[in-house]
Amino acid sequence: MGFRRYIIRRAIDSIILLMITVIFNFILFRVMPGDPTTAILGRSGSPVYNPGEYRTRLIERFGLNKAILPFIDKDFQITPDLNTLIDNQFVVYIQKLLVGDLGISFNYFPQEVSYLIFGHRLLNTILLMGLSIVLSFLIAILLGTLASSKFKSKTDMTLIFTTLTSYSTPVFWIGMLIVFFCYGQLGILPYGGSPRIEEYSDLSSWGLDYLYHMIGPLVTLTISFVGAWFLIARDQMLGVFTEDYITTARAKGLKERRVMFVHARKNAMLPMISVLALAMTYLVSGATMTETVFNWNGLGLLTYESVYRQDYPVLQGLLLLVAAVAIISNFIADLIYGLLDPRIRY
Amino acid sequence: MTLEFDIDVIIMTTSTQIETISEYLVPTRYLRYKIRFKRFWGLYTDSPFGLIGLYLVIFFLVIGITPQILAPYDPNISMTGGRNAAPSTAHPLGTDRIGRDIFSQMIAGTQISLLIGLTAAFIAVIIGTLFGIVAGYYGGWSDTILMRLTDFFIQLPQLPLMLVFVALFGPGVENLIIIIGLLGWTGTSRMVRAESLSIKERAFVEATRAVGASNRHIILDHILPNVLPLVFANMILGVVNAIISESALSFLGFGVTGQWSWGRVLYEARREDAMITGAWWHFIPPGICIMLVALGFALISFSLNEVLNPRLRER
Amino acid sequence: MILVALLEVNDLSTHYFLKESRVRAVDNVSFTVERGKMLGLAGESGCGKTTVALSIIRMLPPAGKIITGEILLDNIDLLKKSKEEMRKTRWLDVSYVFQYAMNAFNPVMNVGEQITEVIIEKGGIKSRSIKKEAWKQVRELFEIVGLDPERVKNYPHEFSGGMKQRAIIAMAMACNPKLLIADEPVTALDVIVEKKILNLLKKLQKDFNLGVIFITHDLSVIAESCEEVGIMYAGKLVEVGSATTIFHNGAHPYTKMLIKAFPSILGEKTYIEPLEGIPPDLANPPTGCRFHPRCPLAIDECKKKVPFFKQYSSSRHLVACYRAGEKII
C-alpha cells in the first residue's frame, strides 16, 4: 500500500538530513575564529607552569590536531594548509562518532563528553521537560478548546490576553519572580538545585525532595509553554469548527460532545502533533534559561556552562544530540500523521 | 488576498455600505486606498487589543528614540548616592553594586533592546521572504532543498543554537543582531512560500504570464505586494522573539556587554542576587519593560492576524 | 381525515444581526411541501434560499435569528422544539445535503463509519448487534444510490466527486427521513454526473415518498426535476406554482426576466437578456416591493406598499405583484 512507500520515503529523507547534520556539525566547529588552546589556557584557571608543555599535553589528550579542532600543528602554529588536515580529521571524526566517542571535555577534563551528556544530567532534563511538556500540552488544548467554543466571548478574550502576556514574558524572568517570592519572601520553595540520588538514604525521601525542587522550574516552564501553545490550539480548533464536515456532523443531529471530541478534536490534533514533535527536542536540549535560574543540573545548564567555558567538545556533542532527536522525532510525527490522516499516505 | 474587495463582503455588510459601493465605483487610486485603509482599520480595531498594542509600542519607541534627554544620569558612572541603594527621589529605581543609577540604565537599555529586536526581525523577514518566494514561485529543486532546510531549522531549538553561535563568534550588539536574524527566518519562509504558491495559481497572474510578462515582473508586481501584509505581520511577531532572545542571551552574560539593554540589567541584578537580597527594584522593572514591549508587538501581531486570516474572519 | 402538507412554512422571517445593522435575509416567506413532491427554490445568489433551508433545520450561524413564523413538519412546529428535541429531529425527520458536497465528509474517518454513526445515534441504543445491523444498512444504502457496497470502508478522498455526492445522498437517506433539503447538490458537478444525481434524487423521492426542497440558482435543473417551483428575490418569495405554470405562465416580472436570462439548449436561438442591476442591500431594503428599482413595470404603488401573495391563474399559483402578468416591453 501507499503507506509503506510513504514511510520509506520519510525514512530516507531523515537519514539524508542526519548525514547533513553530522557534516554541518563538523564544519561549524572548525570555522570558528581563534585558537582553542588559548581559550582553554586562558579560561580554565589551571596552574600553567609551562604553557608549551601543557599545550602538548592538551593536544595529546584531546587530539586537537585530529579529532576535535583543526588549524594547529605540533608547534602550536596555525596551519595555512587546511585541506589534508580536514580530510584526515573528518575521517577520524566519523570513526569516533560511530563508536559513540564524542571526545573529551575541556572543562570537565578528563571526563568524556558522552559520559557528561548521557548521565544524571540527561535524566534530570528529561524528567523536568517531560513533565512540563505533558502538563502544558494538556492545559493548552483544554484552554484552546474552551476559548474556541466561546469564540470572541469575554472568556476567550481574557484567555488570549493572559496567554499573550505569558508568551511575551521572558521565561527566566518568571523564574526570577518565583525565586524572589517563593524563596526570598515566603520561603516556601528551595532556592534551586536538583537533588542527586546518591546523597539520599532511600528512594522515597529522594523522590519527595526531588519533586519539591522541581516545583519552581516546572511552574515556570508550564507558564511559558502554555503561552506558546494556547493560540495554536485555539486556532486549530477554530479552523476545524468552520469546516464543512463539522456543519454536516451537526446537521446530522449528533450530540455536541461527539461533534467536538470525535469529529473536531481528531482533525485539530493533527497539527498539534507537529507542535509536540517540536517539543521533543526540548526533552534533550533542556531549558537553558530555566535550568540556569534554578540551578537545575540538566543539559540546559550544561549548555550554559559549556558556552561560558568555551567547552567546544561538549557543545558539539549537545548540538549533535539535539539535531538527531529533532530529526527522529520529526520522523515519528510523520508516521503518526500518516496513521491518523489517510490523505497523507498518497 | 486579503485587502481585496470581494463581492460577498460588500453584499452582506454594514449601513455605510451604500456609500462604500459608490466610493468603490469611483476609480480613483487615492479613494481606493482610503477605503481599503478604512476597512482595514475597522477590522483591526474590532477588539481593543490592536490599539493597546500600538500604544505600548509607541510609548517605548518614544523612550527609545530620546534616551539622552530622558535619562537623568550617565548609566555607566557611579553616583555619590551610595551602592545598592533603594529607590529614592534622586534614584527612582535605586543604584547597583557600584552605585550606578538603575533608572538611567533602563532608559538606555530601551534603545538597544528595541534596536536589536527590530533589526534582527527585519533581517529574518528578508531572508524568509526571499527563500519563501523562490521556493514557492520557482518550485522544483529549489523548493525541495529550501523547504528541507526550513524544516530542519524549525526543528532545532533556537536558544541552544544561538548560544553555540555566540560561543563561536563572541558577544556584542552586532553579533546578536546577526545571530538572531539568521536563525529567525523559518516561519516567514514557510508562510510566504504557501502564499506565493497560491498567488501563482491565481487567474490574474496566469493572465499576466499569458501576455508574456517576465518572472521578475510577476514577482515584483504581483507576488510581492500580495505577500507583504503577511510578511509584515510576521515581522511583528519576529520582533517579539528577537527582543526575548536578546534579553535571554544578555541575561546569561553572552549578549550585550559594553552597552545597556534590559537583558543586561537583569544579568547585573542576578549577579548581585537581587532576588534573594530583596532588591526588587533591580530586576522587576526591566522584566516588566520586556514583557510590556513584547506584549505590545504580540497584540499588534494578533490583531493583524485577525484581519489577515480569512478563516477567522468568516465566523 | 384532513390531509396536511408534509411541511408548511408560514410567514417566516429570518434576520442576521450584524455589528451595526440588521440584514433581512428572509422576510415573510410562506410555502408548503407535499409528500412525494419536489419543490424547487430558485433565485440569484444571496436572495435567502439557503437561509430558508437553514431556518428549517435551525442551523443558522450565530448572527441569524428567526423573528417570526412557524415551520410545521407534520403539523408540529419545529420552532417550538427545544434544542435537544431539535437535535433529535435532525436527520431522523429532516436531512440535508449541503452545498459543498466535496467537504461534507470528515477526511479522517471512513465513509461507512460516518453513516453508521448517525444510524446508531438515531437508533438510540448502542450494542454490537445494532452496530452490525447499521453496517448492513449502509451496504444496502450504497446499493440503492448506485455505489459499490464493498467500498463502505473507503475514505472520502478515495471517492470521485460524483461518488461522494452519491455517498452523501446515501447518508441523507440513512434514517428514512420525511423531508430532504438539497442545497445546490449538483452545482459542483459536471453535466453528465449532474444528470445522474438528479435522476437518483428523483427515483428516491418517488420510491420513498419523500418530500424534497431543492435549492438552486439553475432554472434548467428545476425545470427538469421539480413539480413545484418557488422564486425568491431579495429575501422575499415572489411567486410559487407548479413547474409548468411558472415556466409557461409565470406572472411576476422577475420570474419572466429570470427565465429569459437562461439559454435553452433545444429551443430556438434567441437573444438572452441579462438581468440589469444588482440585488438590493438587505440591510436597507427598498420600500414597497423589493424588486421595484430593477423592475421595468414599476409604478408608484410598488414603491409605497409591499405587495401580498394573491392567487393568479389557479389556486396553487400565487404571485406577489401589483402588475402580475403584464407584458414587459
PDB file of C-alpha atoms in Angstrom, chain A residues 244-245 247-248 250-256 258 262-264 266-267 270 340-343 345-346, chain C residues 57 59 87 90-91 96 98 100 103-109 114 117-118 121-122 155 157-158 171:
ATOM      1  CA  ASP A 244     -17.990  21.828   6.284  1.00  0.00           C
ATOM      2  CA  TYR A 245     -17.886  18.363   7.762  1.00  0.00           C
ATOM      3  CA  THR A 247     -21.575  21.577   9.943  1.00  0.00           C
ATOM      4  CA  THR A 248     -22.659  18.296   8.420  1.00  0.00           C
ATOM      5  CA  ARG A 250     -24.149  18.987  13.495  1.00  0.00           C
ATOM      6  CA  ALA A 251     -26.887  18.780  10.876  1.00  0.00           C
ATOM      7  CA  LYS A 252     -26.844  15.037  11.391  1.00  0.00           C
ATOM      8  CA  GLY A 253     -28.083  15.795  14.886  1.00  0.00           C
ATOM      9  CA  LEU A 254     -25.134  14.151  16.570  1.00  0.00           C
ATOM     10  CA  LYS A 255     -24.549  15.003  20.184  1.00  0.00           C
ATOM     11  CA  GLU A 256     -22.425  18.121  20.544  1.00  0.00           C
ATOM     12  CA  ARG A 258     -19.449  13.712  19.685  1.00  0.00           C
ATOM     13  CA  VAL A 262     -14.722  12.778  17.604  1.00  0.00           C
ATOM     14  CA  HIS A 263     -15.064  14.985  14.552  1.00  0.00           C
ATOM     15  CA  ALA A 264     -13.331  18.214  15.559  1.00  0.00           C
ATOM     16  CA  LYS A 266      -9.313  14.389  15.725  1.00  0.00           C
ATOM     17  CA  ASN A 267      -8.635  16.897  12.998  1.00  0.00           C
ATOM     18  CA  LEU A 270      -3.148  16.635  13.620  1.00  0.00           C
ATOM     19  CA  LEU A 340      -4.196   9.368  11.567  1.00  0.00           C
ATOM     20  CA  ASP A 341      -4.753  11.148   8.296  1.00  0.00           C
ATOM     21  CA  PRO A 342      -5.482   8.782   5.428  1.00  0.00           C
ATOM     22  CA  ARG A 343      -4.993  11.528   2.843  1.00  0.00           C
ATOM     23  CA  ARG A 345      -0.410   8.343   2.631  1.00  0.00           C
ATOM     24  CA  TYR A 346      -0.567   9.183  -1.029  1.00  0.00           C
TER      25      TYR A 346
ATOM     26  CA  ILE C  57     -33.295  22.702  10.395  1.00  0.00           C
ATOM     27  CA  MET C  59     -28.789  25.595  11.951  1.00  0.00           C
ATOM     28  CA  ARG C  87     -31.195  17.808  17.566  1.00  0.00           C
ATOM     29  CA  ARG C  90     -32.455  16.366  12.551  1.00  0.00           C
ATOM     30  CA  TRP C  91     -31.691  13.564  10.142  1.00  0.00           C
ATOM     31  CA  TYR C  96     -29.837  17.974   4.496  1.00  0.00           C
ATOM     32  CA  PHE C  98     -25.150  20.704   1.777  1.00  0.00           C
ATOM     33  CA  TYR C 100     -20.221  21.820  -0.511  1.00  0.00           C
ATOM     34  CA  ASN C 103     -16.037  18.534   2.059  1.00  0.00           C
ATOM     35  CA  ALA C 104     -19.110  17.180   3.750  1.00  0.00           C
ATOM     36  CA  PHE C 105     -17.291  14.063   4.917  1.00  0.00           C
ATOM     37  CA  ASN C 106     -14.738  14.139   7.664  1.00  0.00           C
ATOM     38  CA  PRO C 107     -11.449  13.338   5.913  1.00  0.00           C
ATOM     39  CA  VAL C 108     -10.039  11.263   8.738  1.00  0.00           C
ATOM     40  CA  MET C 109     -12.979   8.873   9.135  1.00  0.00           C
ATOM     41  CA  GLN C 114     -19.836   8.397   9.243  1.00  0.00           C
ATOM     42  CA  GLU C 117     -22.678   6.788  13.497  1.00  0.00           C
ATOM     43  CA  VAL C 118     -25.882   8.599  12.641  1.00  0.00           C
ATOM     44  CA  GLU C 121     -27.261   7.680  17.253  1.00  0.00           C
ATOM     45  CA  LYS C 122     -30.816   7.851  15.960  1.00  0.00           C
ATOM     46  CA  TYR C 155     -12.045   7.195   2.955  1.00  0.00           C
ATOM     47  CA  HIS C 157     -10.623  11.179  -0.639  1.00  0.00           C
ATOM     48  CA  GLU C 158     -10.789   7.831  -2.397  1.00  0.00           C
ATOM     49  CA  MET C 171     -26.080   9.304   4.271  1.00  0.00           C
TER      50      MET C 171
END
